[in-house]
CSV table of C-alpha atoms in Angstrom, one decimal:
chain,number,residue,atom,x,y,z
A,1,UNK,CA,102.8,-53.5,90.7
A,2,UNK,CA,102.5,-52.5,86.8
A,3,UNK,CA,104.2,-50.0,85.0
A,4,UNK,CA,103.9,-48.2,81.7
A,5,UNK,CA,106.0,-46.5,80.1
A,6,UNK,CA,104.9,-44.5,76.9
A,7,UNK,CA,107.4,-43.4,73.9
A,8,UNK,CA,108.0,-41.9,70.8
A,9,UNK,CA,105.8,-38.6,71.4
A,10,UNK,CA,107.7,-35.6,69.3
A,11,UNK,CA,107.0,-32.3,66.9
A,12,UNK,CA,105.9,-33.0,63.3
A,13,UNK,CA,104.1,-30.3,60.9
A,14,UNK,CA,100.2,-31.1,60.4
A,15,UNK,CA,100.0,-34.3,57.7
A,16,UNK,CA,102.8,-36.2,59.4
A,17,UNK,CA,103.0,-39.4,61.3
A,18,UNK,CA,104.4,-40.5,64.6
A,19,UNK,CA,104.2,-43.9,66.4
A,20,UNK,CA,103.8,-44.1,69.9
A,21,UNK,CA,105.0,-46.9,72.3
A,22,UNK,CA,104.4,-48.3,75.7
A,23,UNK,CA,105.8,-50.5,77.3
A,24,UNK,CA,104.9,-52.6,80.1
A,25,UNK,CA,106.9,-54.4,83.5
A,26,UNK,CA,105.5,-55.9,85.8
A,27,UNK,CA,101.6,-56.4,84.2
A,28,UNK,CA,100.6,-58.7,81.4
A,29,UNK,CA,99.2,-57.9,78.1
A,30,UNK,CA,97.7,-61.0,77.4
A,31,UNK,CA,94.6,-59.7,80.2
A,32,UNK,CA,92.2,-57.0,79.8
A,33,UNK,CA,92.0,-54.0,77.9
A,34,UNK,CA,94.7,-51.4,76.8
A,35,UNK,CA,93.6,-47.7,76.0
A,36,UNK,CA,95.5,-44.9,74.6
A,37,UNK,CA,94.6,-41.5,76.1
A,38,UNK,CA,95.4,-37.7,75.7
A,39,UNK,CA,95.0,-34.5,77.6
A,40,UNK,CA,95.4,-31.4,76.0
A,41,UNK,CA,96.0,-28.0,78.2
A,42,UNK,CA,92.9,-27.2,80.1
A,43,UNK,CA,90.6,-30.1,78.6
A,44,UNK,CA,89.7,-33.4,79.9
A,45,UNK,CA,91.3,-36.4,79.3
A,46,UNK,CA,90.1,-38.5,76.3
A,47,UNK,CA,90.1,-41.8,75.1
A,48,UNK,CA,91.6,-42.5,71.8
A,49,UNK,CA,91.8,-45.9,71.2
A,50,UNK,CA,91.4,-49.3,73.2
A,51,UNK,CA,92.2,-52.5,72.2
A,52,UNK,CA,91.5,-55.8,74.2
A,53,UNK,CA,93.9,-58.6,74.6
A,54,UNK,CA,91.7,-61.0,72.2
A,55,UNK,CA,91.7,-58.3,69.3
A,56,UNK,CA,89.1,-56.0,69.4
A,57,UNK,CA,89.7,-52.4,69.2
A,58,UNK,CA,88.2,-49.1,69.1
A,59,UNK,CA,88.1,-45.3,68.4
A,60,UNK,CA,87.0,-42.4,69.1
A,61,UNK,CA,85.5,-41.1,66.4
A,62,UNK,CA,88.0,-37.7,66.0
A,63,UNK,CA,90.9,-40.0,65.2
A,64,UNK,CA,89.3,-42.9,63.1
A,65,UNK,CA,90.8,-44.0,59.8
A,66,UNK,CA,93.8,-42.1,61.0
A,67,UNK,CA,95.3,-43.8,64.1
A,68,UNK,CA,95.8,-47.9,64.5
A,69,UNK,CA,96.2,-49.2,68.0
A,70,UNK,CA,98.1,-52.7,68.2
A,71,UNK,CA,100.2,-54.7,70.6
A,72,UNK,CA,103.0,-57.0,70.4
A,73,UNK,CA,102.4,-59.8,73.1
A,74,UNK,CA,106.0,-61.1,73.1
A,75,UNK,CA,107.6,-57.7,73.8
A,76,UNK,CA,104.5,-56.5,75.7
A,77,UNK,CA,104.5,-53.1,74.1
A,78,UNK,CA,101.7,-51.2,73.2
A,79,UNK,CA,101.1,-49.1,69.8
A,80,UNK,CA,99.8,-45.8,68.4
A,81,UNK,CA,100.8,-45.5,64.9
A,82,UNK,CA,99.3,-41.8,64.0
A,83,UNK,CA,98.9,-40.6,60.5
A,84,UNK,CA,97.7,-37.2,58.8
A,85,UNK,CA,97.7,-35.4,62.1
A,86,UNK,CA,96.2,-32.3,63.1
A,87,UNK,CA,97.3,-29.5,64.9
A,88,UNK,CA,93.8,-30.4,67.1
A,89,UNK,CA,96.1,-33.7,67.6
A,90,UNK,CA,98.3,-31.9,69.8
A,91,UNK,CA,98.3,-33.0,73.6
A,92,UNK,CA,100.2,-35.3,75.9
A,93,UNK,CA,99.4,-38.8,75.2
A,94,UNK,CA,99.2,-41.8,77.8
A,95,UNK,CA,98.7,-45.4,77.4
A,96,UNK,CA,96.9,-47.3,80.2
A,97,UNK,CA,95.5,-50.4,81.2
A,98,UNK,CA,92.7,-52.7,83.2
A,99,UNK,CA,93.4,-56.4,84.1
A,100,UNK,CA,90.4,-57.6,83.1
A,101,UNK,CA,86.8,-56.0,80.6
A,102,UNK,CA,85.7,-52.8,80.7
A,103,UNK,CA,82.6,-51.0,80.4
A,104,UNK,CA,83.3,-47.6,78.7
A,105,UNK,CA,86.7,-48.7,77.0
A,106,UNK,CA,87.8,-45.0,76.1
A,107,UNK,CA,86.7,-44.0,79.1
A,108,UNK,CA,89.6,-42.9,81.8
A,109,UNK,CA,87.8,-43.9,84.6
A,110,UNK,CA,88.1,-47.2,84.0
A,111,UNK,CA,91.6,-48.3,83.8
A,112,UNK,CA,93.6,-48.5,86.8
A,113,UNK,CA,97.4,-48.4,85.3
A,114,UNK,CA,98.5,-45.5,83.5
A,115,UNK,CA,102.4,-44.0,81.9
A,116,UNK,CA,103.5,-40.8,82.9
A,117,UNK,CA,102.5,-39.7,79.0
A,118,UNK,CA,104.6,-38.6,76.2
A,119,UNK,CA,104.0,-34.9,74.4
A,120,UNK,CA,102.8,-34.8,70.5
A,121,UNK,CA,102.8,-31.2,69.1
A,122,UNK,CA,101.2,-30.8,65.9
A,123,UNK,CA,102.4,-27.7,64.1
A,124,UNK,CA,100.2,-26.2,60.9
């Protein structure tokens, strides 16, 4: 069975940078797609980013030119490197995963693996 486990989640003042991590046991990288969600209090969760294991990535549009999703295969960890964030950028953040394509890449529905999420707090 796979698990993620997300890090690096913290407090930073609006127009600061944090980079998330996740790592995975028990799953392979090298299959599927990756996603990076986030939930803030009483709102759905949303997709972030997604990348798939041949390069391809994508974002939602609230976060483009501001967050870079990436992997490294060999340590089969999963990034979020966030920059100029927001104080709308505040939520809990989780990374998770589908062995194989997806439809609706930042959509939650479709990944089957997921972290137990790591809080950002963006303060103005």
């Amino acid at each position: 069975q796979g698990q993620l486990v997300e890090s690096g989640g913290g407090s930073v003042q609006a127009g600061g940078s944090l980079r998330l991590s996740c790592t995975a046991s028990g799953y392979s990288y090298n299959n599927g797609c990756m996603g990076w969600f986030r939930q803030a209090p009483g709102k759905e969760r949303e997709g972030v980013a997604s990348i798939y294991d041949d390069g391809p990535t994508n974002y939602a549009d609230s976060v483009k030119g501001r967050f870079t999703i990436s992997k490294d295969n060999a340590k089969d960890t999963l990034y979020l490197q966030m920059n100029s964030l927001k104080p709308t950028d505040t939520a809990m953040y989780y990374c998770a995963a589908y062995p194989g394509p997806v439809a609706s890449d930042l959509a939650a529905y479709e990944y089957n693996y997921w972290g137990q999420g790591t809080q950002v707090t963006v303060s103005s």
